PDB file of C-alpha atoms in Angstrom:
ATOM      1  CA  UNK A   1     172.573  90.711 116.250  1.00 47.00           C
ATOM      2  CA  UNK A   2     174.384  93.875 115.133  1.00 51.00           C
ATOM      3  CA  UNK A   3     172.422  96.696 113.541  1.00 56.00           C
ATOM      4  CA  UNK A   4     173.605  97.584 110.076  1.00 56.00           C
ATOM      5  CA  UNK A   5     174.878 101.154 109.762  1.00 58.00           C
ATOM      6  CA  UNK A   6     173.769 103.064 106.700  1.00 62.00           C
ATOM      7  CA  UNK A   7     175.659 105.953 105.143  1.00 71.00           C
ATOM      8  CA  UNK A   8     173.681 109.187 104.747  1.00 79.00           C
ATOM      9  CA  UNK A   9     172.257 109.498 101.236  1.00 81.00           C
ATOM     10  CA  UNK A  10     170.969 112.708  99.673  1.00 84.00           C
ATOM     11  CA  UNK A  11     167.239 112.250  98.964  1.00 86.00           C
ATOM     12  CA  UNK A  12     167.338 114.543  95.925  1.00 83.00           C
ATOM     13  CA  UNK A  13     169.830 112.133  94.335  1.00 86.00           C
ATOM     14  CA  UNK A  14     167.479 109.214  94.997  1.00 88.00           C
ATOM     15  CA  UNK A  15     164.555 111.093  93.433  1.00 88.00           C
ATOM     16  CA  UNK A  16     166.569 112.198  90.401  1.00 88.00           C
ATOM     17  CA  UNK A  17     167.833 108.631  89.883  1.00 91.00           C
ATOM     18  CA  UNK A  18     164.272 107.243  90.020  1.00 92.00           C
ATOM     19  CA  UNK A  19     163.070 109.913  87.594  1.00 91.00           C
ATOM     20  CA  UNK A  20     165.836 108.971  85.177  1.00 92.00           C
ATOM     21  CA  UNK A  21     164.998 105.241  85.482  1.00 93.00           C
ATOM     22  CA  UNK A  22     161.331 105.699  84.523  1.00 93.00           C
ATOM     23  CA  UNK A  23     161.874 108.402  81.902  1.00 92.00           C
ATOM     24  CA  UNK A  24     161.985 105.980  78.933  1.00 92.00           C
ATOM     25  CA  UNK A  25     158.683 104.334  79.885  1.00 92.00           C
ATOM     26  CA  UNK A  26     157.094 107.743  80.443  1.00 95.00           C
ATOM     27  CA  UNK A  27     158.339 108.990  77.066  1.00 94.00           C
ATOM     28  CA  UNK A  28     156.863 105.906  75.334  1.00 93.00           C
ATOM     29  CA  UNK A  29     153.484 107.038  76.676  1.00 92.00           C
ATOM     30  CA  UNK A  30     154.149 110.749  75.922  1.00 95.00           C
ATOM     31  CA  UNK A  31     154.102 111.582  79.629  1.00 96.00           C
ATOM     32  CA  UNK A  32     156.256 114.425  80.902  1.00 95.00           C
ATOM     33  CA  UNK A  33     157.775 114.075  84.377  1.00 95.00           C
ATOM     34  CA  UNK A  34     158.196 117.401  86.184  1.00 93.00           C
ATOM     35  CA  UNK A  35     160.188 117.741  89.400  1.00 90.00           C
ATOM     36  CA  UNK A  36     160.391 120.298  92.183  1.00 88.00           C
ATOM     37  CA  UNK A  37     163.008 119.331  94.755  1.00 80.00           C
ATOM     38  CA  UNK A  38     164.313 122.804  95.614  1.00 69.00           C
ATOM     39  CA  UNK A  39     162.893 123.434  99.124  1.00 71.00           C
ATOM     40  CA  UNK A  40     164.692 126.769  99.230  1.00 66.00           C
ATOM     41  CA  UNK A  41     168.062 125.028  99.133  1.00 68.00           C
ATOM     42  CA  UNK A  42     167.299 122.594 101.963  1.00 76.00           C
ATOM     43  CA  UNK A  43     169.070 119.255 101.766  1.00 82.00           C
ATOM     44  CA  UNK A  44     167.514 116.029 102.996  1.00 85.00           C
ATOM     45  CA  UNK A  45     169.431 112.871 103.885  1.00 85.00           C
ATOM     46  CA  UNK A  46     168.293 109.371 104.748  1.00 81.00           C
ATOM     47  CA  UNK A  47     170.487 107.287 107.057  1.00 77.00           C
ATOM     48  CA  UNK A  48     168.236 104.267 107.335  1.00 72.00           C
ATOM     49  CA  UNK A  49     167.470 101.733 104.626  1.00 81.00           C
ATOM     50  CA  UNK A  50     167.304 103.859 101.466  1.00 87.00           C
ATOM     51  CA  UNK A  51     166.261 100.819  99.416  1.00 90.00           C
ATOM     52  CA  UNK A  52     162.899 100.769 101.226  1.00 92.00           C
ATOM     53  CA  UNK A  53     162.260 104.382 100.275  1.00 92.00           C
ATOM     54  CA  UNK A  54     163.448 103.827  96.700  1.00 92.00           C
ATOM     55  CA  UNK A  55     161.094 100.875  96.198  1.00 95.00           C
ATOM     56  CA  UNK A  56     158.120 102.660  97.760  1.00 96.00           C
ATOM     57  CA  UNK A  57     158.664 105.684  95.517  1.00 95.00           C
ATOM     58  CA  UNK A  58     159.287 103.530  92.441  1.00 95.00           C
ATOM     59  CA  UNK A  59     155.907 101.835  93.008  1.00 95.00           C
ATOM     60  CA  UNK A  60     154.138 105.208  93.199  1.00 95.00           C
ATOM     61  CA  UNK A  61     155.879 106.598  90.107  1.00 95.00           C
ATOM     62  CA  UNK A  62     155.320 103.434  88.048  1.00 93.00           C
ATOM     63  CA  UNK A  63     151.625 103.421  88.983  1.00 91.00           C
ATOM     64  CA  UNK A  64     151.386 107.079  87.975  1.00 93.00           C
ATOM     65  CA  UNK A  65     152.828 106.231  84.549  1.00 93.00           C
ATOM     66  CA  UNK A  66     150.512 103.245  84.054  1.00 89.00           C
ATOM     67  CA  UNK A  67     147.330 105.109  85.008  1.00 87.00           C
ATOM     68  CA  UNK A  68     148.088 108.514  83.458  1.00 89.00           C
ATOM     69  CA  UNK A  69     146.691 109.153  80.018  1.00 88.00           C
ATOM     70  CA  UNK A  70     149.141 109.904  77.185  1.00 92.00           C
ATOM     71  CA  UNK A  71     150.147 113.540  76.601  1.00 93.00           C
ATOM     72  CA  UNK A  72     149.870 114.321  80.312  1.00 94.00           C
ATOM     73  CA  UNK A  73     152.317 115.031  83.088  1.00 95.00           C
ATOM     74  CA  UNK A  74     153.399 113.582  86.407  1.00 96.00           C
ATOM     75  CA  UNK A  75     154.839 115.877  89.071  1.00 95.00           C
ATOM     76  CA  UNK A  76     157.263 114.839  91.821  1.00 94.00           C
ATOM     77  CA  UNK A  77     157.803 117.261  94.688  1.00 93.00           C
ATOM     78  CA  UNK A  78     159.462 117.463  98.064  1.00 91.00           C
ATOM     79  CA  UNK A  79     158.305 119.867 100.736  1.00 89.00           C
ATOM     80  CA  UNK A  80     159.344 120.506 104.331  1.00 87.00           C
ATOM     81  CA  UNK A  81     156.385 120.526 106.733  1.00 86.00           C
ATOM     82  CA  UNK A  82     157.689 121.446 110.192  1.00 82.00           C
ATOM     83  CA  UNK A  83     159.309 118.182 111.370  1.00 85.00           C
ATOM     84  CA  UNK A  84     158.316 116.130 108.321  1.00 89.00           C
ATOM     85  CA  UNK A  85     159.445 115.784 104.748  1.00 90.00           C
ATOM     86  CA  UNK A  86     156.573 115.282 102.330  1.00 93.00           C
ATOM     87  CA  UNK A  87     157.272 113.623  98.979  1.00 94.00           C
ATOM     88  CA  UNK A  88     154.399 113.902  96.505  1.00 96.00           C
ATOM     89  CA  UNK A  89     153.699 112.031  93.271  1.00 97.00           C
ATOM     90  CA  UNK A  90     150.873 113.743  91.385  1.00 97.00           C
ATOM     91  CA  UNK A  91     149.400 112.374  88.160  1.00 96.00           C
ATOM     92  CA  UNK A  92     146.681 113.248  85.647  1.00 93.00           C
ATOM     93  CA  UNK A  93     145.352 109.719  85.478  1.00 88.00           C
ATOM     94  CA  UNK A  94     142.035 107.976  85.909  1.00 86.00           C
ATOM     95  CA  UNK A  95     141.714 108.935  89.557  1.00 90.00           C
ATOM     96  CA  UNK A  96     140.300 106.831  92.365  1.00 89.00           C
ATOM     97  CA  UNK A  97     136.717 107.170  93.612  1.00 88.00           C
ATOM     98  CA  UNK A  98     136.592 108.432  97.196  1.00 89.00           C
ATOM     99  CA  UNK A  99     134.800 105.298  98.454  1.00 87.00           C
ATOM    100  CA  UNK A 100     137.629 103.096  97.082  1.00 86.00           C
ATOM    101  CA  UNK A 101     140.633 105.065  98.360  1.00 88.00           C
ATOM    102  CA  UNK A 102     140.846 103.217 101.688  1.00 85.00           C
ATOM    103  CA  UNK A 103     141.017  99.891  99.833  1.00 87.00           C
ATOM    104  CA  UNK A 104     144.007 100.576  97.593  1.00 86.00           C
ATOM    105  CA  UNK A 105     146.604  99.787 100.261  1.00 89.00           C
ATOM    106  CA  UNK A 106     145.149  96.314 100.930  1.00 85.00           C
ATOM    107  CA  UNK A 107     146.936  93.304  99.405  1.00 81.00           C
ATOM    108  CA  UNK A 108     145.804  92.182  95.942  1.00 78.00           C
ATOM    109  CA  UNK A 109     143.519  95.186  95.496  1.00 74.00           C
ATOM    110  CA  UNK A 110     142.737  95.874  91.829  1.00 73.00           C
ATOM    111  CA  UNK A 111     140.068  98.502  91.268  1.00 69.00           C
ATOM    112  CA  UNK A 112     137.711  97.598  88.441  1.00 60.00           C
ATOM    113  CA  UNK A 113     137.512 101.079  86.922  1.00 51.00           C
ATOM    114  CA  UNK A 114     141.291 101.235  86.472  1.00 52.00           C
ATOM    115  CA  UNK A 115     141.712  97.815  84.909  1.00 44.00           C
ATOM    116  CA  UNK A 116     143.228  97.798  81.454  1.00 51.00           C
ATOM    117  CA  UNK A 117     142.913  94.989  78.890  1.00 44.00           C
ATOM    118  CA  UNK A 118     146.244  93.492  79.948  1.00 48.00           C
ATOM    119  CA  UNK A 119     147.035  94.787  83.433  1.00 57.00           C
ATOM    120  CA  UNK A 120     150.446  94.080  84.879  1.00 66.00           C
ATOM    121  CA  UNK A 121     151.044  93.388  88.546  1.00 67.00           C
ATOM    122  CA  UNK A 122     148.927  91.661  91.140  1.00 68.00           C
ATOM    123  CA  UNK A 123     147.908  94.549  93.379  1.00 77.00           C
ATOM    124  CA  UNK A 124     150.760  94.491  95.893  1.00 86.00           C
ATOM    125  CA  UNK A 125     152.714  97.651  94.977  1.00 89.00           C
ATOM    126  CA  UNK A 126     150.854 100.073  97.242  1.00 93.00           C
ATOM    127  CA  UNK A 127     150.700  97.513 100.070  1.00 93.00           C
ATOM    128  CA  UNK A 128     154.479  97.112  99.875  1.00 95.00           C
ATOM    129  CA  UNK A 129     154.978 100.874  99.691  1.00 95.00           C
ATOM    130  CA  UNK A 130     152.893 101.356 102.824  1.00 96.00           C
ATOM    131  CA  UNK A 131     154.801  98.617 104.669  1.00 96.00           C
ATOM    132  CA  UNK A 132     158.186 100.117 103.738  1.00 94.00           C
ATOM    133  CA  UNK A 133     157.208 103.685 104.611  1.00 94.00           C
ATOM    134  CA  UNK A 134     155.824 102.515 107.969  1.00 94.00           C
ATOM    135  CA  UNK A 135     159.178 100.754 108.633  1.00 92.00           C
ATOM    136  CA  UNK A 136     160.875 104.113 108.032  1.00 90.00           C
ATOM    137  CA  UNK A 137     158.609 105.721 110.640  1.00 90.00           C
ATOM    138  CA  UNK A 138     156.514 107.568 108.078  1.00 93.00           C
ATOM    139  CA  UNK A 139     153.051 107.535 106.587  1.00 95.00           C
ATOM    140  CA  UNK A 140     151.587 107.296 103.093  1.00 97.00           C
ATOM    141  CA  UNK A 141     148.264 108.420 101.715  1.00 96.00           C
ATOM    142  CA  UNK A 142     146.300 109.538  98.691  1.00 96.00           C
ATOM    143  CA  UNK A 143     143.988 112.315  97.642  1.00 95.00           C
ATOM    144  CA  UNK A 144     142.190 111.583  94.407  1.00 94.00           C
ATOM    145  CA  UNK A 145     139.117 112.368  92.389  1.00 89.00           C
ATOM    146  CA  UNK A 146     137.743 110.155  89.639  1.00 86.00           C
ATOM    147  CA  UNK A 147     138.804 111.431  86.165  1.00 86.00           C
ATOM    148  CA  UNK A 148     141.027 114.125  87.766  1.00 89.00           C
ATOM    149  CA  UNK A 149     144.118 112.173  88.742  1.00 93.00           C
ATOM    150  CA  UNK A 150     145.688 111.265  92.061  1.00 95.00           C
ATOM    151  CA  UNK A 151     148.118 112.823  94.498  1.00 97.00           C
ATOM    152  CA  UNK A 152     150.031 110.251  96.553  1.00 97.00           C
ATOM    153  CA  UNK A 153     152.130 111.536  99.431  1.00 97.00           C
ATOM    154  CA  UNK A 154     154.739 110.112 101.720  1.00 95.00           C
ATOM    155  CA  UNK A 155     155.551 111.884 104.979  1.00 94.00           C
ATOM    156  CA  UNK A 156     158.785 111.053 106.781  1.00 91.00           C
ATOM    157  CA  UNK A 157     159.977 112.448 110.107  1.00 88.00           C
ATOM    158  CA  UNK A 158     163.089 114.642 109.861  1.00 86.00           C
ATOM    159  CA  UNK A 159     165.473 116.247 112.314  1.00 83.00           C
ATOM    160  CA  UNK A 160     167.504 119.350 111.595  1.00 81.00           C
ATOM    161  CA  UNK A 161     171.229 118.692 111.283  1.00 80.00           C
ATOM    162  CA  UNK A 162     173.853 120.987 112.762  1.00 74.00           C
ATOM    163  CA  UNK A 163     174.445 122.432 109.294  1.00 70.00           C
ATOM    164  CA  UNK A 164     172.205 125.221 108.048  1.00 67.00           C
ATOM    165  CA  UNK A 165     169.287 124.047 105.897  1.00 74.00           C
ATOM    166  CA  UNK A 166     170.156 120.353 106.284  1.00 80.00           C
ATOM    167  CA  UNK A 167     167.770 117.638 107.540  1.00 83.00           C
ATOM    168  CA  UNK A 168     167.961 113.888 108.128  1.00 84.00           C
ATOM    169  CA  UNK A 169     165.042 111.470 107.874  1.00 82.00           C
ATOM    170  CA  UNK A 170     164.786 110.071 111.376  1.00 75.00           C
ATOM    171  CA  UNK A 171     162.663 107.194 112.586  1.00 64.00           C
ATOM    172  CA  UNK A 172     161.147 108.350 115.881  1.00 53.00           C
TER     173      UNK A 172
END
């Protein structure tokens, strides 16, 4: 059983592509998507299954759009933390009560306070995101306060490449 080799992909390109894909839906709801991928010129590459990362991030961004009130903003950021890359999706949505935050990554979890009249989905998006990020050797979490929005983060291990200011996501 041969392992599939993946070509290195620039993470900023993945994030920009995802932002572009959800822009129309965000605009329909009058939500502005802000990005900060500069990291002082650092470049990040993923050599493993980029589709897993794309889907995990898409789930976080789509949730942010659904649960953010109109005329608000969502912020996407990347940040280098020693040997980890942190990707953050921050919204100005309904927020998640502290006592419910541990539940949101369980399958079929739908929090009552966030339910809309016609909710879409079945409560698997965050479970899938967690599974995919774990497969990439990373972690996912949330910091949230009811009525003050949520900040979801993904942390992925990185190694410094031979080139200056260049890093690769690396499953340890």
